[in-house]
XYZ file of C-alpha atoms in Angstrom:
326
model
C 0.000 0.000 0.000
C 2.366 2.503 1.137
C 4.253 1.820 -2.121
C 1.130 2.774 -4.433
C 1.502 6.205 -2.724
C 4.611 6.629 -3.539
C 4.094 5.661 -6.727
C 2.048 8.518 -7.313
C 4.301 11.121 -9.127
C 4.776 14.769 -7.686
C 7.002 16.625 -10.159
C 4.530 15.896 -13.302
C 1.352 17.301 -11.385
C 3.666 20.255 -10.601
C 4.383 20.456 -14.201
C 0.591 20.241 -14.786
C 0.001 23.133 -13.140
C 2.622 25.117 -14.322
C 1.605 24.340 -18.128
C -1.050 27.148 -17.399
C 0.032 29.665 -18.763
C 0.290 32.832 -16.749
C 1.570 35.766 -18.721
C -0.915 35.133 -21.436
C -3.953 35.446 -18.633
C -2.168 38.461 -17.921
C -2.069 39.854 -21.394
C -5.940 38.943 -22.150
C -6.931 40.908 -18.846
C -4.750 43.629 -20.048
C -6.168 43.884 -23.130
C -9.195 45.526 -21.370
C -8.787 49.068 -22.608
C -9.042 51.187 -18.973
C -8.428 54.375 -20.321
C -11.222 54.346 -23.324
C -13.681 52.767 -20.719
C -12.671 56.259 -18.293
C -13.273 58.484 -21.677
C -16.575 56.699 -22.532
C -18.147 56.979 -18.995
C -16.669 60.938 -18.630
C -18.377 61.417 -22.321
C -21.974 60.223 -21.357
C -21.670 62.382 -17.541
C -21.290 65.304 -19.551
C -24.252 64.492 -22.089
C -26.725 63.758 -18.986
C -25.182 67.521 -17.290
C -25.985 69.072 -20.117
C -29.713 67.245 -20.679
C -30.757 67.355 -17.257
C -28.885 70.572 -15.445
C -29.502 69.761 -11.496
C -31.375 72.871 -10.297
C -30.763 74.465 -6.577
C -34.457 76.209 -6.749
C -37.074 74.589 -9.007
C -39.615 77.578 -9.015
C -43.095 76.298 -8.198
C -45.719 76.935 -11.645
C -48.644 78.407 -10.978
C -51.319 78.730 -13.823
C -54.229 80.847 -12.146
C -57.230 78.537 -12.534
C -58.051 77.422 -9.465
C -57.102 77.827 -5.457
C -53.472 76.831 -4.382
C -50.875 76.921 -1.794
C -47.625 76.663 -1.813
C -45.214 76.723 1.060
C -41.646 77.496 0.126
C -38.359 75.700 1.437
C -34.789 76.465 1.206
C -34.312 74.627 -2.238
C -37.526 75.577 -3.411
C -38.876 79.332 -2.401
C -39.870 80.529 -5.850
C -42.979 80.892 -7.593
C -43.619 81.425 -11.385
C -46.652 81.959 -12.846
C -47.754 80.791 -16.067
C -49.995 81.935 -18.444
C -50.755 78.952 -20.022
C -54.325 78.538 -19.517
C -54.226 82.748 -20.009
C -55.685 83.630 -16.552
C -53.205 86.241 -16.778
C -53.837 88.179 -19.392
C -55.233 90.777 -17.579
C -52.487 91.232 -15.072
C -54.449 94.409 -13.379
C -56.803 92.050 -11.881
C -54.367 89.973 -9.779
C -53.125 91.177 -6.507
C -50.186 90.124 -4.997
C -50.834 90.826 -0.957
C -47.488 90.474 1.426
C -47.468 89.965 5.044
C -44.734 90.657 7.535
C -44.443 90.336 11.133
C -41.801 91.364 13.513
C -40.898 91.958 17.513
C -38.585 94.246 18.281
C -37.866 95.570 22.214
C -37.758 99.603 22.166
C -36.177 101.524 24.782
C -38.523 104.085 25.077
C -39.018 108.030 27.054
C -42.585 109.073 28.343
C -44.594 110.323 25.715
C -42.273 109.678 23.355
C -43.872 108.973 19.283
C -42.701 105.971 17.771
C -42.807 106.339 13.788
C -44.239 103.493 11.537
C -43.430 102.635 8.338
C -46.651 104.753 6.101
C -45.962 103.312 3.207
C -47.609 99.925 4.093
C -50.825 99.130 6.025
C -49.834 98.401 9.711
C -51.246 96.429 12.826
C -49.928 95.231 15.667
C -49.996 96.098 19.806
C -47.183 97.723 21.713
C -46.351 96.104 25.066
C -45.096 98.135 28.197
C -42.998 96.798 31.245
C -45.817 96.599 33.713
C -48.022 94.535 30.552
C -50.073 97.237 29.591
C -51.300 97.013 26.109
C -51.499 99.438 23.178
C -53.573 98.140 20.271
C -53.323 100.449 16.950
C -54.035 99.999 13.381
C -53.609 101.647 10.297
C -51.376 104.393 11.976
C -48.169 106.548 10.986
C -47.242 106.883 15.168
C -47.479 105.054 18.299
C -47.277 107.918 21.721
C -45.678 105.813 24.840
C -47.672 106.577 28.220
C -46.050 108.886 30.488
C -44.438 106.906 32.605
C -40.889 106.363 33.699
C -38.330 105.172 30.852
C -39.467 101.831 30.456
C -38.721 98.753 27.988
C -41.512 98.198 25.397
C -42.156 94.950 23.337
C -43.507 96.049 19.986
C -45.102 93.404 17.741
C -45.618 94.966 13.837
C -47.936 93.379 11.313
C -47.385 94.979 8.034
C -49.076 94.231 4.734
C -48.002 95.511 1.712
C -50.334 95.305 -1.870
C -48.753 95.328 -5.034
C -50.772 94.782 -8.408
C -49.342 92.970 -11.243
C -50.815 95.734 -13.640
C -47.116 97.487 -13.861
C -45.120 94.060 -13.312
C -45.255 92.555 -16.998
C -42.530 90.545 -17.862
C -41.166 91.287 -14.258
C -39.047 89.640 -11.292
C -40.017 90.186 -8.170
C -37.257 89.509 -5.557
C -38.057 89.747 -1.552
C -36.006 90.646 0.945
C -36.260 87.792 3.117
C -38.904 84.955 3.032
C -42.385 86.007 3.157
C -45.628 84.885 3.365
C -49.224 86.684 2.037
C -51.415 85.714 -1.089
C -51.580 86.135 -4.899
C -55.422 87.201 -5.279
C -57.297 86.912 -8.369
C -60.810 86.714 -10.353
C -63.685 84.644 -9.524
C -62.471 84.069 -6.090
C -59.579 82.496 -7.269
C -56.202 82.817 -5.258
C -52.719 81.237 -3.957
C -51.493 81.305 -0.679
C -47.782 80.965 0.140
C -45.349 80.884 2.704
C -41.460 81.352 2.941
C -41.357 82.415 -0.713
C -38.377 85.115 -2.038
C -39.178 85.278 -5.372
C -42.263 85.936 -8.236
C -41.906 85.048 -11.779
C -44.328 87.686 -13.668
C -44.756 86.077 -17.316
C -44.559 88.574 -20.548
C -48.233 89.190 -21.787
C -48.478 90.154 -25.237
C -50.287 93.207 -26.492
C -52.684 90.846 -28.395
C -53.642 88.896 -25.322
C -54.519 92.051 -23.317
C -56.396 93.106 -25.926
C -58.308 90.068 -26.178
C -59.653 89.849 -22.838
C -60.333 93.537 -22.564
C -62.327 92.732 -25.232
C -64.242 89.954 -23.568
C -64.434 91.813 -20.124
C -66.710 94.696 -22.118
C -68.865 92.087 -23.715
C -70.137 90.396 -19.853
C -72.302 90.999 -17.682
C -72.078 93.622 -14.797
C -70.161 92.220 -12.079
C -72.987 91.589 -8.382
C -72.563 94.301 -5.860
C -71.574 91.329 -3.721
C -69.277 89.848 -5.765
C -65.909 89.672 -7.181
C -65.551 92.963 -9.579
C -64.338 91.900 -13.081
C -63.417 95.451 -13.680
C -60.225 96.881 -12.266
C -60.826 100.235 -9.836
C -59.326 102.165 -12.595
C -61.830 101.544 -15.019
C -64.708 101.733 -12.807
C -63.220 105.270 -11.715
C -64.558 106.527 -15.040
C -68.020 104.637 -14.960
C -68.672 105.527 -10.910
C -68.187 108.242 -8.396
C -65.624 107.389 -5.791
C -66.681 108.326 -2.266
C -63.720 107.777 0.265
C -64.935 109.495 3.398
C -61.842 111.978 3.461
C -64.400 114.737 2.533
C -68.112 116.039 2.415
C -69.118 115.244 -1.266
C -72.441 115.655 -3.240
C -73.310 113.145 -6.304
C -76.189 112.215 -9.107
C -74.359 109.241 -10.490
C -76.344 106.673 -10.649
C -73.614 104.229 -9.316
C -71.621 104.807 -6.716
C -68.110 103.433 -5.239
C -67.427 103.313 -1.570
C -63.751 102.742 -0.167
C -63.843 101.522 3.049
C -60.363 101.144 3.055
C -59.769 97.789 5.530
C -62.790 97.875 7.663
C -66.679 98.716 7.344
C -66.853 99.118 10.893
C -68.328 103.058 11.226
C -69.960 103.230 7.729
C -73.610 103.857 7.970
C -76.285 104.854 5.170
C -79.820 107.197 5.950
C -82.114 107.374 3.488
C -84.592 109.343 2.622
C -87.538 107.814 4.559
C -85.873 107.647 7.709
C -84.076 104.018 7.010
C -80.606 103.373 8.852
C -78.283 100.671 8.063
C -74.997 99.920 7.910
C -72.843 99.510 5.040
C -72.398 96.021 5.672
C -76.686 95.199 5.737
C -76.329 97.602 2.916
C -74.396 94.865 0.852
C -76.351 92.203 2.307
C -79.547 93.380 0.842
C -77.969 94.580 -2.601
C -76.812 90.793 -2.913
C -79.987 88.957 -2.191
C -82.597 91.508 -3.629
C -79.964 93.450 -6.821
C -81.164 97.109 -6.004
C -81.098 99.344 -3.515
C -84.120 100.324 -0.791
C -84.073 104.006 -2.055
C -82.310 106.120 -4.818
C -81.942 108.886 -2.122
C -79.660 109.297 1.104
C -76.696 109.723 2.657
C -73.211 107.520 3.141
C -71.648 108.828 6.490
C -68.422 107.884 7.641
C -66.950 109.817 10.907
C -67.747 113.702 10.193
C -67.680 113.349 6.631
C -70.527 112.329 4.796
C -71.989 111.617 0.664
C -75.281 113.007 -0.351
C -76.533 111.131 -3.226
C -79.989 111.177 -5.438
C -80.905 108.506 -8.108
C -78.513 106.185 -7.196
C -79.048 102.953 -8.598
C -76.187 100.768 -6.990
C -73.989 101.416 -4.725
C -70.473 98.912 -4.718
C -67.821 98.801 -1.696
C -64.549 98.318 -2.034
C -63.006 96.826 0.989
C -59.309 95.683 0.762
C -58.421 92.630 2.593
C -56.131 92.032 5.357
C -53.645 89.175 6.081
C -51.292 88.894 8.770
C -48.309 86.488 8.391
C -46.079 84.924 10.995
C -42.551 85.459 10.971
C -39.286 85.479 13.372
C -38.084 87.941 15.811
């Protein structure tokens, strides 16, 4: 037995082995080209960079036909409208409305005036040491009680309306992320929050035209409803009663701005009926005329005498209030 194992012979299954041949396993595996297979793969990244540029801020589209929101991030805080569907054509009815609110401490002297920003509407409550409370609204100054010097918290709601009418073909860019709404016809509108930056598409002369066109050809907008006509045009059709003075008219439809509240508007007529602007507009919308032709709009210490009035539309602008940091 043991001699059968010897018998067994190394050396030639050593040769076996070594009749594989090594070098040409080597060449074949060279003979993969590496440095074509690097320009092939560099080649086809840059056809897919230049197809498919990655994009930091992929603005949000928005094509005006129905109610949205949108809430902005840090890759995404743009919003670009699109006129596909050509809700925009008539950029004079769409109203962008921006909301900003801020708390700031004040060191503050008795009876000293605090100024506010006029150029934007304004809301907000000032805050004393000892927690008094100053509400205001709609004002150019805040007066600090006379007390002693005294540290004041003072938290600002502005809002700020800007019409698209003068933005065509525009960018709007925003300080720092802000929230509000982009308000349109027939109730239609987009809220948004954390957004920088509005895309305004270019509107052709032709398509403004157009819908001009079709805007003369309906129907008188409710006194209730959503005006299809922009103020500007129904400045020429209506007399515009604002309240800042006393004011006399025969025009048989008449335009009240209220400014942002309807709170202190009343209307007399000529039989001795009182309501309020408000009732006024309730009745106008469920009965499409007015109690009387003849009365009076009062507002404070200023007042509108009217005869023959056959409709009488408010204007009322809308308030939003948007949270932000301190």
């Amino acid at each position: 037995a043991v001699e059968n194992l010897e018998a067994v012979p190394e050396e030639p299954a050593v040769e076996n082995l070594e009749t594989v041949p090594e070098e040409p396993a080597t060449e074949n595996l060279e003979a993969t080209p590496e440095e074509p297979t690097t320009e092939i793969v560099q080649e086809q990244t840059e056809e897919i960079t230049e197809k498919a540029p990655v994009s930091n801020d992929e603005a949000f589209l928005y094509d005006g036909s129905k109610i949205s929101t949108f809430n902005g991030s840090e890759n995404n805080s743009t919003i670009s409208l699109s006129n596909a569907s050509g809700a925009f054509n008539n950029l004079s009815a769409w109203h962008l409305i921006l909301s900003d609110l801020s708390i700031s401490q004040i060191e503050t002297q008795p009876g000293q005036s605090i100024p506010l920003p006029d150029e934007i509407y304004n809301q907000g409550t000032l805050i004393t040491g000892d927690g008094s409370q100053i509400v205001f609204a709609n004002t150019k100054e805040l007066s600090v009680p006379s007390q002693e010097p005294d540290t004041c918290t003072l938290f600002l709601c502005g809002t700020t309306d800007i019409s698209l009418s003068d933005q065509n073909g525009n960018t709007l860019e925003l300080e720092n992320p802000t929230s509000g709404m982009l308000i349109g016809p027939n109730n239609t509108k987009l809220t948004f929050n954390d957004v920088t930056k509005f895309i305004i598409p270019q509107i052709s002369t032709n398509a403004v035209q157009t819908d001009n066109n079709v805007q003369q050809t309906t129907n008188a907008p409710k006194a209730n409803g959503v005006m299809n006509l922009t103020l500007s045009q129904l400045d020429q059709q209506a007399f515009v009663f604002d309240g800042s003075k006393d004011e006399t008219t025969s025009n048989e439809t008449v335009i009240v701005k209220t400014g942002y509240s309807l709170y202190g508007w009343n209307v007399a007529f000529e039989s001795g009926l009182n309501m309020s602007l408000s009732d006024l507009r309730t009745f106008q919308s469920k009965n499409h005329n007015l109690p009387e032709t003849n009365g009076k709009i009062t507002y404070k210490d200023k007042s509108l005498s009217f005869n023959n009035v056959k409709s009488i539309k408010i204007f009322e602008v809308p308030t939003y209030c948007g949270y932000g940091k301190a």
